[in-house]
CSV table of C-alpha atoms in Angstrom, one decimal:
chain,number,residue,atom,x,y,z
A,21,UNK,CA,0.0,0.0,0.0
A,22,UNK,CA,1.3,3.4,-0.9
A,23,UNK,CA,1.0,5.8,2.0
A,24,UNK,CA,-0.1,8.7,-0.1
A,25,UNK,CA,-3.4,7.0,-0.6
A,26,UNK,CA,-4.1,7.1,3.1
A,27,UNK,CA,-4.5,10.8,3.0
A,28,UNK,CA,-7.3,10.3,0.4
A,29,UNK,CA,-9.1,7.9,2.8
A,30,UNK,CA,-8.6,9.6,6.1
A,31,UNK,CA,-8.8,13.1,7.5
A,32,UNK,CA,-6.0,12.3,10.0
A,33,UNK,CA,-3.2,9.8,9.5
A,34,UNK,CA,-1.5,8.5,12.6
A,35,UNK,CA,2.0,6.9,12.4
A,36,UNK,CA,5.0,5.9,14.5
A,37,UNK,CA,8.7,6.1,14.0
A,38,UNK,CA,11.1,3.4,15.4
A,39,UNK,CA,14.8,2.8,15.0
A,40,UNK,CA,16.4,-0.5,14.0
A,41,UNK,CA,19.1,-2.2,16.1
A,42,UNK,CA,22.8,-1.4,15.5
A,43,UNK,CA,24.6,-3.6,13.1
A,44,UNK,CA,25.8,-6.2,15.7
A,45,UNK,CA,22.9,-5.9,18.1
A,46,UNK,CA,20.2,-8.5,18.7
A,47,UNK,CA,16.9,-7.8,16.9
A,48,UNK,CA,14.8,-9.1,19.8
A,49,UNK,CA,14.2,-5.6,21.4
A,50,UNK,CA,12.8,-4.2,18.1
A,51,UNK,CA,10.6,-7.3,17.7
A,52,UNK,CA,9.2,-6.7,21.2
A,53,UNK,CA,8.4,-3.1,20.2
A,54,UNK,CA,6.6,-4.3,17.0
A,55,UNK,CA,4.7,-7.0,19.0
A,56,UNK,CA,3.5,-4.3,21.5
A,57,UNK,CA,2.4,-1.8,18.9
A,58,UNK,CA,0.7,-4.3,16.6
A,59,UNK,CA,-2.6,-3.9,18.5
A,60,UNK,CA,-2.3,-0.1,18.5
A,61,UNK,CA,-2.7,-0.3,14.7
A,62,UNK,CA,-0.8,2.8,13.5
A,63,UNK,CA,-1.4,3.6,9.8
A,64,UNK,CA,2.3,2.9,9.1
A,65,UNK,CA,5.6,2.7,10.9
A,66,UNK,CA,8.7,4.5,9.7
A,67,UNK,CA,12.1,2.9,10.3
A,68,UNK,CA,15.2,5.2,10.6
A,69,UNK,CA,18.5,4.8,8.8
A,70,UNK,CA,22.0,4.5,10.2
A,71,UNK,CA,24.1,7.6,10.0
A,72,UNK,CA,26.9,5.5,8.7
A,73,UNK,CA,25.4,4.8,5.3
A,74,UNK,CA,24.0,1.7,3.6
A,75,UNK,CA,26.6,-0.7,4.7
A,76,UNK,CA,25.7,-0.2,8.4
A,77,UNK,CA,21.9,0.1,8.1
A,78,UNK,CA,19.4,-2.6,9.1
A,79,UNK,CA,16.5,-0.6,7.9
A,80,UNK,CA,15.7,-3.0,5.0
A,81,UNK,CA,15.8,-6.0,7.4
A,82,UNK,CA,13.3,-4.4,9.9
A,83,UNK,CA,11.1,-3.0,7.1
A,84,UNK,CA,10.7,-6.5,5.7
A,85,UNK,CA,9.7,-7.8,9.2
A,86,UNK,CA,7.3,-5.0,9.8
A,87,UNK,CA,5.5,-5.7,6.5
A,88,UNK,CA,5.6,-9.5,6.3
A,89,UNK,CA,5.4,-10.5,10.0
A,90,UNK,CA,3.4,-7.8,11.5
A,91,UNK,CA,1.1,-6.6,8.7
A,92,UNK,CA,2.0,-3.0,9.2
A,93,UNK,CA,3.0,-0.8,6.3
A,94,UNK,CA,6.7,0.2,6.6
A,95,UNK,CA,8.2,3.6,5.5
A,96,UNK,CA,11.9,2.9,5.0
A,97,UNK,CA,14.2,5.8,5.6
A,98,UNK,CA,17.1,6.2,3.1
A,99,UNK,CA,20.0,8.7,3.3
A,100,UNK,CA,22.5,9.6,0.6
A,101,UNK,CA,25.1,12.1,1.8
A,102,UNK,CA,27.6,9.5,3.2
A,103,UNK,CA,27.1,6.9,0.4
A,104,UNK,CA,28.2,6.5,-3.2
A,105,UNK,CA,25.7,6.5,-6.0
A,106,UNK,CA,26.2,2.8,-6.5
A,107,UNK,CA,25.6,2.1,-2.8
A,108,UNK,CA,22.4,4.1,-2.9
A,109,UNK,CA,21.2,2.4,-6.1
A,110,UNK,CA,21.8,-1.0,-4.4
A,111,UNK,CA,19.8,0.1,-1.3
A,112,UNK,CA,16.9,1.3,-3.6
A,113,UNK,CA,16.9,-1.9,-5.5
A,114,UNK,CA,17.0,-3.9,-2.3
A,115,UNK,CA,13.9,-2.2,-0.9
A,116,UNK,CA,12.1,-2.9,-4.2
A,117,UNK,CA,13.1,-6.5,-4.2
A,118,UNK,CA,11.5,-7.1,-0.7
A,119,UNK,CA,8.3,-5.3,-1.7
A,120,UNK,CA,8.7,-2.0,0.2
A,121,UNK,CA,6.4,0.5,-1.5
A,122,UNK,CA,7.3,3.7,0.6
A,123,UNK,CA,10.6,5.4,1.2
A,124,UNK,CA,11.5,8.5,3.1
A,125,UNK,CA,14.3,10.3,1.1
A,126,UNK,CA,16.8,12.1,3.3
A,127,UNK,CA,20.1,13.8,2.7
A,128,UNK,CA,21.3,12.6,6.1
A,129,UNK,CA,23.8,14.1,8.5
A,130,UNK,CA,27.4,14.7,7.3
A,131,UNK,CA,30.0,12.4,8.8
A,132,UNK,CA,33.4,14.0,9.3
A,133,UNK,CA,36.1,12.3,7.2
A,134,UNK,CA,33.7,10.9,4.6
A,135,UNK,CA,34.7,11.4,0.9
A,136,UNK,CA,32.9,13.9,-1.3
A,137,UNK,CA,29.4,12.7,-1.8
A,138,UNK,CA,27.6,12.0,-5.2
A,139,UNK,CA,24.6,13.8,-3.6
A,140,UNK,CA,24.2,17.4,-2.5
A,141,UNK,CA,20.6,17.4,-1.5
A,142,UNK,CA,17.7,15.1,-0.6
A,143,UNK,CA,16.0,16.2,-3.9
A,144,UNK,CA,18.9,14.4,-5.8
A,145,UNK,CA,17.9,11.2,-4.0
A,146,UNK,CA,14.2,11.7,-4.8
A,147,UNK,CA,15.1,12.0,-8.4
A,148,UNK,CA,17.2,8.8,-8.4
A,149,UNK,CA,14.5,6.8,-6.5
A,150,UNK,CA,11.8,7.9,-9.0
A,151,UNK,CA,14.1,7.0,-11.9
A,152,UNK,CA,14.6,3.4,-10.7
A,153,UNK,CA,11.3,2.5,-9.0
A,154,UNK,CA,7.6,3.0,-8.6
A,155,UNK,CA,8.0,3.5,-4.8
A,156,UNK,CA,6.1,6.3,-3.2
A,157,UNK,CA,8.5,8.9,-2.0
A,158,UNK,CA,8.1,10.8,1.3
A,159,UNK,CA,10.1,13.9,2.3
A,160,UNK,CA,11.1,15.7,5.5
A,161,UNK,CA,10.4,19.3,6.4
A,162,UNK,CA,11.7,21.6,9.1
A,163,UNK,CA,9.2,23.9,10.9
A,164,UNK,CA,12.0,25.9,12.4
A,165,UNK,CA,14.0,25.8,9.2
A,166,UNK,CA,16.8,23.4,8.2
A,167,UNK,CA,19.9,24.2,10.3
A,168,UNK,CA,22.0,24.7,7.1
A,169,UNK,CA,19.5,27.0,5.4
A,170,UNK,CA,20.2,30.8,5.4
A,171,UNK,CA,16.6,31.4,6.4
A,172,UNK,CA,13.1,29.9,6.4
A,173,UNK,CA,12.2,31.3,2.9
A,174,UNK,CA,15.3,29.6,1.3
A,175,UNK,CA,14.4,26.4,3.1
A,176,UNK,CA,10.8,26.4,1.8
A,177,UNK,CA,12.1,27.1,-1.8
A,178,UNK,CA,14.3,24.0,-1.5
A,179,UNK,CA,11.4,22.0,-0.1
A,180,UNK,CA,9.4,22.9,-3.2
A,181,UNK,CA,12.1,21.4,-5.3
A,182,UNK,CA,11.7,18.1,-3.5
A,183,UNK,CA,7.9,18.2,-4.1
A,184,UNK,CA,8.4,19.0,-7.8
A,185,UNK,CA,10.7,16.0,-8.2
A,186,UNK,CA,8.1,13.5,-6.8
A,187,UNK,CA,7.6,13.7,-3.0
A,188,UNK,CA,3.9,13.0,-2.2
A,189,UNK,CA,3.7,13.9,1.5
A,190,UNK,CA,6.0,15.3,4.2
A,191,UNK,CA,6.8,14.4,7.8
A,192,UNK,CA,8.0,17.3,9.9
A,193,UNK,CA,11.0,17.4,12.2
A,194,UNK,CA,10.0,17.3,15.9
A,195,UNK,CA,8.8,20.6,17.4
A,196,UNK,CA,7.2,21.7,20.7
A,197,UNK,CA,5.6,25.0,19.9
A,198,UNK,CA,2.4,24.5,17.9
A,199,UNK,CA,2.0,28.2,17.0
A,200,UNK,CA,5.3,28.2,15.2
A,201,UNK,CA,4.3,25.0,13.4
A,202,UNK,CA,1.0,26.4,12.2
A,203,UNK,CA,2.7,29.6,11.0
A,204,UNK,CA,5.1,27.4,9.1
A,205,UNK,CA,2.2,25.6,7.5
A,206,UNK,CA,0.8,28.9,6.3
A,207,UNK,CA,4.1,29.8,4.7
A,208,UNK,CA,4.4,26.4,3.0
A,209,UNK,CA,0.9,26.6,1.5
A,210,UNK,CA,1.5,30.1,0.3
A,211,UNK,CA,4.6,28.8,-1.5
A,212,UNK,CA,2.3,26.5,-3.5
A,213,UNK,CA,3.1,23.3,-1.6
A,214,UNK,CA,-0.2,21.4,-1.3
A,215,UNK,CA,0.9,17.8,-0.3
A,216,UNK,CA,-0.2,16.5,3.1
A,217,UNK,CA,2.1,17.2,6.0
A,218,UNK,CA,2.2,15.1,9.2
A,219,UNK,CA,3.2,16.9,12.4
A,220,UNK,CA,6.2,15.3,14.1
A,221,UNK,CA,5.7,15.0,17.8
A,222,UNK,CA,8.3,13.5,20.2
A,223,UNK,CA,7.2,13.0,23.9
A,224,UNK,CA,9.9,14.1,26.2
A,225,UNK,CA,9.8,11.5,28.9
A,226,UNK,CA,13.4,11.0,29.9
A,227,UNK,CA,15.9,13.6,31.2
A,228,UNK,CA,18.5,12.3,28.7
A,229,UNK,CA,16.3,13.4,25.8
A,230,UNK,CA,16.7,17.1,26.8
A,231,UNK,CA,20.4,17.1,26.3
A,232,UNK,CA,20.5,14.5,23.5
A,233,UNK,CA,18.0,14.5,20.7
A,234,UNK,CA,16.5,17.9,21.4
A,235,UNK,CA,19.9,19.5,21.5
A,236,UNK,CA,20.9,17.7,18.3
A,237,UNK,CA,17.8,18.9,16.4
A,238,UNK,CA,18.0,22.5,17.8
A,239,UNK,CA,14.2,22.5,18.4
A,240,UNK,CA,12.9,25.5,20.3
A,241,UNK,CA,12.2,24.8,23.9
A,242,UNK,CA,9.0,26.5,25.2
A,243,UNK,CA,9.0,27.8,28.8
A,244,UNK,CA,6.4,25.2,29.8
A,245,UNK,CA,8.8,22.4,28.9
A,246,UNK,CA,11.8,24.1,30.6
A,247,UNK,CA,9.7,24.3,33.8
A,248,UNK,CA,8.7,20.7,33.4
A,249,UNK,CA,12.3,19.6,33.1
A,250,UNK,CA,13.5,21.8,36.0
A,251,UNK,CA,10.8,20.4,38.3
A,252,UNK,CA,11.0,16.7,37.4
A,253,UNK,CA,14.5,16.0,36.0
A,254,UNK,CA,15.4,14.1,39.1
A,255,UNK,CA,12.0,12.3,39.4
A,256,UNK,CA,11.9,9.8,36.4
A,257,UNK,CA,8.3,8.7,37.1
A,258,UNK,CA,6.9,12.2,37.3
A,259,UNK,CA,8.9,13.3,34.2
A,260,UNK,CA,7.4,10.3,32.3
A,261,UNK,CA,3.9,11.3,33.2
A,262,UNK,CA,4.4,15.0,32.6
A,263,UNK,CA,6.0,14.3,29.2
A,264,UNK,CA,3.0,12.1,28.2
A,265,UNK,CA,0.6,14.8,29.3
A,266,UNK,CA,2.5,17.5,27.4
A,267,UNK,CA,2.6,15.5,24.2
A,268,UNK,CA,-1.1,14.6,24.5
A,269,UNK,CA,-2.0,18.2,24.9
A,270,UNK,CA,0.2,19.2,22.0
A,271,UNK,CA,-1.5,16.6,19.7
A,272,UNK,CA,-5.0,17.5,20.8
A,273,UNK,CA,-4.2,21.2,19.9
A,274,UNK,CA,-2.8,20.1,16.5
A,275,UNK,CA,-5.9,18.0,15.8
A,276,UNK,CA,-8.1,20.9,16.7
A,277,UNK,CA,-6.1,23.0,14.2
A,278,UNK,CA,-6.9,20.5,11.4
A,279,UNK,CA,-3.5,19.0,10.7
A,280,UNK,CA,-3.2,16.2,8.1
A,281,UNK,CA,-1.6,13.7,10.5
A,282,UNK,CA,0.5,13.0,13.6
A,283,UNK,CA,3.9,11.3,13.3
A,284,UNK,CA,4.9,10.1,16.8
A,285,UNK,CA,8.5,9.7,17.5
A,286,UNK,CA,8.1,6.8,20.0
A,287,UNK,CA,11.9,6.0,20.4
A,288,UNK,CA,10.9,2.3,20.6
A,289,UNK,CA,9.0,3.0,23.8
A,290,UNK,CA,5.7,1.2,23.6
A,291,UNK,CA,4.5,2.3,27.0
A,292,UNK,CA,4.5,5.9,25.8
A,293,UNK,CA,3.0,4.9,22.5
A,294,UNK,CA,0.1,3.1,24.1
A,295,UNK,CA,-0.6,5.8,26.7
A,296,UNK,CA,-0.7,8.6,24.2
A,297,UNK,CA,-2.7,6.6,21.7
A,298,UNK,CA,-5.3,5.8,24.4
A,299,UNK,CA,-5.6,9.5,25.1
A,300,UNK,CA,-6.0,10.6,21.5
A,301,UNK,CA,-7.5,7.6,19.7
A,302,UNK,CA,-11.2,8.5,20.3
A,303,UNK,CA,-10.6,12.0,18.8
A,304,UNK,CA,-8.8,10.6,15.7
A,305,UNK,CA,-11.5,7.9,15.2
A,306,UNK,CA,-14.2,10.6,15.5
A,307,UNK,CA,-12.4,12.8,12.9
A,308,UNK,CA,-12.0,9.9,10.5
A,309,UNK,CA,-15.7,9.1,10.8
């Protein structure tokens, strides 16, 4: 099933993002995650890609398991900046061979010491995927602007190039300020980008996330979250509950604003996925009629 068709059938698409095991790690933990989210029935599950390039990625392996063993549609991430063209072609062909129909085309983060890439932008990867396959291509967008863009206007111009080359829907980078996200959506629509956009939400439920993933992405930290961290950083149980509550409130507000979908970065944490889904599922089901 091509994910772009979901947006024709539903007013709100609801999806999860997980990460595969490292190259030498046991797959059992990821299998436990998939077993636990099977009954939650997300519309699809995206599987991230190793920063090290195609030789180190187990995305294909997990995508095949998601599709064949769990009956969930996979969205396989694919990056290009740290791989040669031949390596990327091999990765594309490999996904096609196992029946993957959806791929998220990303440039990826630069790795120091890597040789000059055959790819400069994610749009180059989109073009290559479309030339070699019939896969549905998804793209990423950045509500606070890509960190390497001069400004948000330049970033949206580059986003339009990806759309014109064949991207059918977008998943946003995580963010915590809904007002900023909704302003970004207005700018994107004014630029002539009409494809569905899922809002990327990551529940902050562990103290390590504040100094890790959030710092890496550069996402703006609203005062409410800063207060939450200051109060509960040394109380893991309370921080977990506060993070779930904040993410639930954020999603309810986004649904009230008419977003096309919610893409939940669950970090392989099925407890968080279930708690948040229990909170918002009645609203999503009502919206989808």
